PDB file of C-alpha atoms in Angstrom:
ATOM      1  CA  MET A  18      13.225 -16.471   7.997  1.00 80.00           C
ATOM      2  CA  ILE A  19       9.862 -16.285   6.216  1.00 82.00           C
ATOM      3  CA  LYS A  20       9.212 -12.867   7.774  1.00 90.00           C
ATOM      4  CA  LYS A  21      12.474 -11.566   6.282  1.00 93.00           C
ATOM      5  CA  VAL A  22      11.487 -12.901   2.877  1.00 91.00           C
ATOM      6  CA  ARG A  23       8.078 -11.246   3.107  1.00 93.00           C
ATOM      7  CA  LEU A  24       9.705  -8.010   4.243  1.00 94.00           C
ATOM      8  CA  ILE A  25      11.973  -8.024   1.185  1.00 94.00           C
ATOM      9  CA  PHE A  26       8.963  -8.788  -1.027  1.00 94.00           C
ATOM     10  CA  VAL A  27       7.001  -5.860   0.417  1.00 95.00           C
ATOM     11  CA  GLY A  28      10.109  -3.649   0.226  1.00 95.00           C
ATOM     12  CA  VAL A  29      10.449  -4.329  -3.497  1.00 94.00           C
ATOM     13  CA  LEU A  30       6.783  -3.486  -4.005  1.00 95.00           C
ATOM     14  CA  LEU A  31       7.167  -0.284  -1.988  1.00 97.00           C
ATOM     15  CA  LEU A  32      10.155   0.726  -4.114  1.00 95.00           C
ATOM     16  CA  VAL A  33       8.070   0.207  -7.239  1.00 95.00           C
ATOM     17  CA  ALA A  34       5.224   2.229  -5.677  1.00 96.00           C
ATOM     18  CA  VAL A  35       7.619   5.085  -4.856  1.00 96.00           C
ATOM     19  CA  VAL A  36       8.876   5.169  -8.458  1.00 94.00           C
ATOM     20  CA  PHE A  37       5.268   5.152  -9.660  1.00 94.00           C
ATOM     21  CA  VAL A  38       4.302   8.058  -7.393  1.00 95.00           C
ATOM     22  CA  LEU A  39       7.407  10.046  -8.375  1.00 95.00           C
ATOM     23  CA  HIS A  40       6.501   9.645 -12.041  1.00 93.00           C
ATOM     24  CA  GLU A  41       2.852  10.424 -11.410  1.00 92.00           C
ATOM     25  CA  TYR A  42       3.686  13.732  -9.698  1.00 93.00           C
ATOM     26  CA  GLU A  43       6.280  14.456 -12.403  1.00 88.00           C
ATOM     27  CA  ILE A  44       9.203  14.558  -9.996  1.00 92.00           C
ATOM     28  CA  LEU A  45      10.847  12.042 -12.300  1.00 89.00           C
ATOM     29  CA  PRO A  46      10.673  12.969 -15.986  1.00 87.00           C
ATOM     30  CA  VAL A  47       7.727  11.819 -18.103  1.00 87.00           C
ATOM     31  CA  GLU A  48       7.174  11.672 -21.864  1.00 86.00           C
ATOM     32  CA  TYR A  49      10.848  12.085 -22.733  1.00 84.00           C
ATOM     33  CA  VAL A  50      10.684   9.738 -25.705  1.00 83.00           C
ATOM     34  CA  GLY A  51       8.917  11.657 -28.430  1.00 77.00           C
ATOM     35  CA  GLU A  52       6.396  10.375 -30.953  1.00 79.00           C
ATOM     36  CA  ASP A  53       8.890  11.075 -33.754  1.00 82.00           C
ATOM     37  CA  GLN A  54      11.319   8.411 -32.447  1.00 83.00           C
ATOM     38  CA  VAL A  55       9.365   5.505 -33.889  1.00 86.00           C
ATOM     39  CA  SER A  56      12.125   2.901 -33.782  1.00 90.00           C
ATOM     40  CA  LEU A  57      12.954   3.705 -30.157  1.00 89.00           C
ATOM     41  CA  LEU A  58       9.267   3.478 -29.232  1.00 89.00           C
ATOM     42  CA  TYR A  59       9.109   0.066 -30.884  1.00 91.00           C
ATOM     43  CA  VAL A  60      12.207  -1.166 -29.046  1.00 92.00           C
ATOM     44  CA  LEU A  61      10.894   0.071 -25.700  1.00 91.00           C
ATOM     45  CA  ASP A  62       7.498  -1.526 -26.329  1.00 92.00           C
ATOM     46  CA  MET A  63       9.164  -4.843 -27.183  1.00 93.00           C
ATOM     47  CA  LEU A  64      11.380  -4.573 -24.104  1.00 93.00           C
ATOM     48  CA  SER A  65       8.328  -4.026 -21.938  1.00 94.00           C
ATOM     49  CA  ILE A  66       6.418  -6.915 -23.523  1.00 94.00           C
ATOM     50  CA  ILE A  67       9.308  -9.382 -23.375  1.00 95.00           C
ATOM     51  CA  CYS A  68      10.181  -8.393 -19.831  1.00 94.00           C
ATOM     52  CA  SER A  69       6.634  -8.713 -18.540  1.00 95.00           C
ATOM     53  CA  LEU A  70       5.597 -11.882 -20.363  1.00 95.00           C
ATOM     54  CA  GLY A  71       8.914 -13.684 -19.983  1.00 95.00           C
ATOM     55  CA  GLY A  72       9.343 -12.518 -16.427  1.00 94.00           C
ATOM     56  CA  THR A  73       5.803 -13.499 -15.481  1.00 95.00           C
ATOM     57  CA  PHE A  74       6.326 -16.998 -16.829  1.00 95.00           C
ATOM     58  CA  LEU A  75       9.648 -17.247 -15.001  1.00 94.00           C
ATOM     59  CA  VAL A  76       8.402 -16.073 -11.599  1.00 94.00           C
ATOM     60  CA  LEU A  77       5.326 -18.280 -11.757  1.00 93.00           C
ATOM     61  CA  LYS A  78       7.340 -21.397 -12.686  1.00 93.00           C
ATOM     62  CA  LEU A  79      10.496 -20.677 -10.676  1.00 91.00           C
ATOM     63  CA  MET A  80       9.625 -22.631  -7.554  1.00 88.00           C
ATOM     64  CA  SER A  81       8.411 -25.624  -9.536  1.00 87.00           C
ATOM     65  CA  LEU A  82      11.630 -26.053 -11.521  1.00 89.00           C
ATOM     66  CA  GLU A  83      13.148 -29.465 -10.911  1.00 87.00           C
ATOM     67  CA  GLY A  84      16.576 -28.171  -9.855  1.00 88.00           C
ATOM     68  CA  ILE A  85      15.200 -25.799  -7.260  1.00 87.00           C
ATOM     69  CA  ARG A  86      12.781 -28.385  -5.876  1.00 86.00           C
ATOM     70  CA  ARG A  87      15.637 -30.866  -5.622  1.00 86.00           C
ATOM     71  CA  GLN A  88      17.818 -28.312  -3.818  1.00 87.00           C
ATOM     72  CA  ILE A  89      15.072 -27.671  -1.285  1.00 84.00           C
ATOM     73  CA  SER A  90      14.035 -31.268  -0.708  1.00 82.00           C
ATOM     74  CA  THR A  91      17.431 -32.971  -0.358  1.00 84.00           C
ATOM     75  CA  VAL A  92      18.612 -31.074   2.717  1.00 86.00           C
ATOM     76  CA  SER A  93      17.402 -30.622   6.268  1.00 84.00           C
ATOM     77  CA  GLU A  94      14.405 -28.380   6.887  1.00 84.00           C
ATOM     78  CA  GLU A  95      16.553 -25.539   8.247  1.00 86.00           C
ATOM     79  CA  ASN A  96      18.811 -25.515   5.182  1.00 89.00           C
ATOM     80  CA  ALA A  97      15.801 -25.967   2.919  1.00 88.00           C
ATOM     81  CA  LEU A  98      14.258 -22.843   4.433  1.00 89.00           C
ATOM     82  CA  ARG A  99      17.447 -20.925   3.705  1.00 92.00           C
ATOM     83  CA  ILE A 100      17.465 -22.126   0.074  1.00 91.00           C
ATOM     84  CA  TYR A 101      13.775 -21.272  -0.274  1.00 90.00           C
ATOM     85  CA  ALA A 102      14.456 -17.783   1.081  1.00 92.00           C
ATOM     86  CA  LYS A 103      17.220 -17.266  -1.471  1.00 93.00           C
ATOM     87  CA  TRP A 104      14.998 -18.265  -4.393  1.00 93.00           C
ATOM     88  CA  ALA A 105      11.996 -16.339  -3.077  1.00 93.00           C
ATOM     89  CA  ASN A 106      14.171 -13.212  -2.857  1.00 94.00           C
ATOM     90  CA  ILE A 107      15.404 -13.765  -6.413  1.00 95.00           C
ATOM     91  CA  ARG A 108      11.778 -14.078  -7.509  1.00 94.00           C
ATOM     92  CA  SER A 109      10.943 -10.820  -5.698  1.00 95.00           C
ATOM     93  CA  MET A 110      13.786  -9.038  -7.470  1.00 96.00           C
ATOM     94  CA  ILE A 111      12.634 -10.327 -10.862  1.00 95.00           C
ATOM     95  CA  LEU A 112       9.135  -9.060 -10.092  1.00 95.00           C
ATOM     96  CA  GLY A 113      10.559  -5.686  -9.122  1.00 95.00           C
ATOM     97  CA  VAL A 114      12.549  -5.406 -12.345  1.00 95.00           C
ATOM     98  CA  MET A 115       9.504  -6.381 -14.397  1.00 94.00           C
ATOM     99  CA  LEU A 116       7.372  -3.733 -12.737  1.00 95.00           C
ATOM    100  CA  LEU A 117      10.040  -1.031 -12.905  1.00 95.00           C
ATOM    101  CA  VAL A 118      10.678  -1.635 -16.603  1.00 94.00           C
ATOM    102  CA  GLY A 119       6.964  -1.476 -17.327  1.00 94.00           C
ATOM    103  CA  ILE A 120       6.420   1.695 -15.309  1.00 94.00           C
ATOM    104  CA  VAL A 121       9.456   3.507 -16.689  1.00 93.00           C
ATOM    105  CA  VAL A 122       8.571   2.582 -20.282  1.00 93.00           C
ATOM    106  CA  TYR A 123       4.954   3.632 -19.716  1.00 93.00           C
ATOM    107  CA  TYR A 124       5.933   7.067 -18.483  1.00 92.00           C
ATOM    108  CA  ALA A 125       8.778   7.499 -20.968  1.00 90.00           C
ATOM    109  CA  THR A 126       6.716   6.761 -24.061  1.00 88.00           C
ATOM    110  CA  SER A 127       3.812   9.177 -23.778  1.00 78.00           C
ATOM    111  CA  TYR A 128       1.625   6.698 -21.940  1.00 77.00           C
ATOM    112  CA  GLN A 129       1.620   3.921 -24.559  1.00 79.00           C
ATOM    113  CA  SER A 130      -1.096   1.399 -23.837  1.00 85.00           C
ATOM    114  CA  SER A 131       1.057  -1.707 -24.383  1.00 89.00           C
ATOM    115  CA  ALA A 132       3.345  -0.755 -21.483  1.00 89.00           C
ATOM    116  CA  LYS A 133       0.289  -0.146 -19.298  1.00 91.00           C
ATOM    117  CA  TYR A 134      -0.994  -3.643 -20.025  1.00 94.00           C
ATOM    118  CA  CYS A 135       2.454  -5.094 -19.327  1.00 93.00           C
ATOM    119  CA  VAL A 136       2.430  -3.471 -15.893  1.00 93.00           C
ATOM    120  CA  LEU A 137      -1.027  -4.943 -15.254  1.00 95.00           C
ATOM    121  CA  ILE A 138       0.198  -8.419 -16.260  1.00 94.00           C
ATOM    122  CA  SER A 139       3.141  -8.042 -13.895  1.00 94.00           C
ATOM    123  CA  LEU A 140       0.853  -6.920 -11.078  1.00 94.00           C
ATOM    124  CA  ILE A 141      -1.276 -10.008 -11.574  1.00 94.00           C
ATOM    125  CA  ALA A 142       1.870 -12.122 -11.212  1.00 93.00           C
ATOM    126  CA  VAL A 143       2.609 -10.390  -7.895  1.00 93.00           C
ATOM    127  CA  VAL A 144      -0.626 -11.781  -6.459  1.00 93.00           C
ATOM    128  CA  PHE A 145       0.509 -15.360  -7.121  1.00 92.00           C
ATOM    129  CA  CYS A 146       4.096 -14.924  -5.902  1.00 89.00           C
ATOM    130  CA  MET A 147       3.593 -13.929  -2.277  1.00 89.00           C
ATOM    131  CA  PRO A 148       6.165 -15.944  -0.295  1.00 89.00           C
ATOM    132  CA  GLY A 149       4.959 -17.815   2.741  1.00 85.00           C
ATOM    133  CA  GLN A 150       5.304 -20.793   5.024  1.00 86.00           C
ATOM    134  CA  SER A 151       2.574 -22.714   3.213  1.00 82.00           C
ATOM    135  CA  GLU A 152       4.409 -22.444  -0.104  1.00 83.00           C
ATOM    136  CA  PHE A 153       7.624 -23.635   1.518  1.00 84.00           C
ATOM    137  CA  ASP A 154       5.834 -26.566   3.169  1.00 83.00           C
ATOM    138  CA  ARG A 155       4.234 -27.536  -0.140  1.00 82.00           C
ATOM    139  CA  ILE A 156       7.549 -27.478  -2.020  1.00 79.00           C
ATOM    140  CA  PHE A 157       9.399 -29.283   0.764  1.00 79.00           C
ATOM    141  CA  ALA A 158       6.730 -32.020   0.996  1.00 81.00           C
ATOM    142  CA  LEU A 159       6.455 -32.334  -2.782  1.00 73.00           C
ATOM    143  CA  GLY A 160      10.193 -32.863  -3.088  1.00 65.00           C
ATOM    144  CA  LYS A 161      10.150 -35.474  -0.336  1.00 63.00           C
ATOM    145  CA  SER A 162       7.307 -37.376  -2.029  1.00 64.00           C
ATOM    146  CA  ASP A 163       9.154 -37.290  -5.377  1.00 58.00           C
ATOM    147  CA  LYS A 164      12.235 -38.698  -3.660  1.00 57.00           C
ATOM    148  CA  GLU A 165      10.194 -41.489  -2.056  1.00 59.00           C
ATOM    149  CA  GLN A 166       8.631 -42.372  -5.411  1.00 60.00           C
ATOM    150  CA  GLU A 167      12.084 -42.693  -6.993  1.00 59.00           C
ATOM    151  CA  ASN A 168      13.211 -44.994  -4.162  1.00 58.00           C
ATOM    152  CA  ASN A 169      10.082 -47.170  -4.554  1.00 61.00           C
ATOM    153  CA  GLU A 170      10.653 -47.536  -8.309  1.00 62.00           C
ATOM    154  CA  GLU A 171      14.152 -48.901  -7.750  1.00 58.00           C
TER     155      GLU A 171
END
């Protein structure tokens, strides 16, 4: 199950890399939002910033949200692995959207520097979101210890 999750994660990153290469070799259009469209440039910059900063916060905190931890820790290990895989895939898709928005805005807006920095922020988030067995074990054990603490308090 973890191998499938990692494969999806790498597949999303490869898709983003393909889009990047297609833009870089100008197979996909570049600089199609002109400098004279100031309001559109502003909206695209804000979209890129909100998507990267909000998305980065979301993907980094997703697995530590109380509801998700509770879902993972209250079932058997096999079902918990399935739930973890679902949320790890959702996190991979969010990362992919963040990166694609940043790359497309960067190439659409005459190489604006804010979109470039948003892509770099998103790439840093990718480093911390690699799914794996150790992350699953940590979340599963953390949820079990929280459950035991609640039982001891009663």
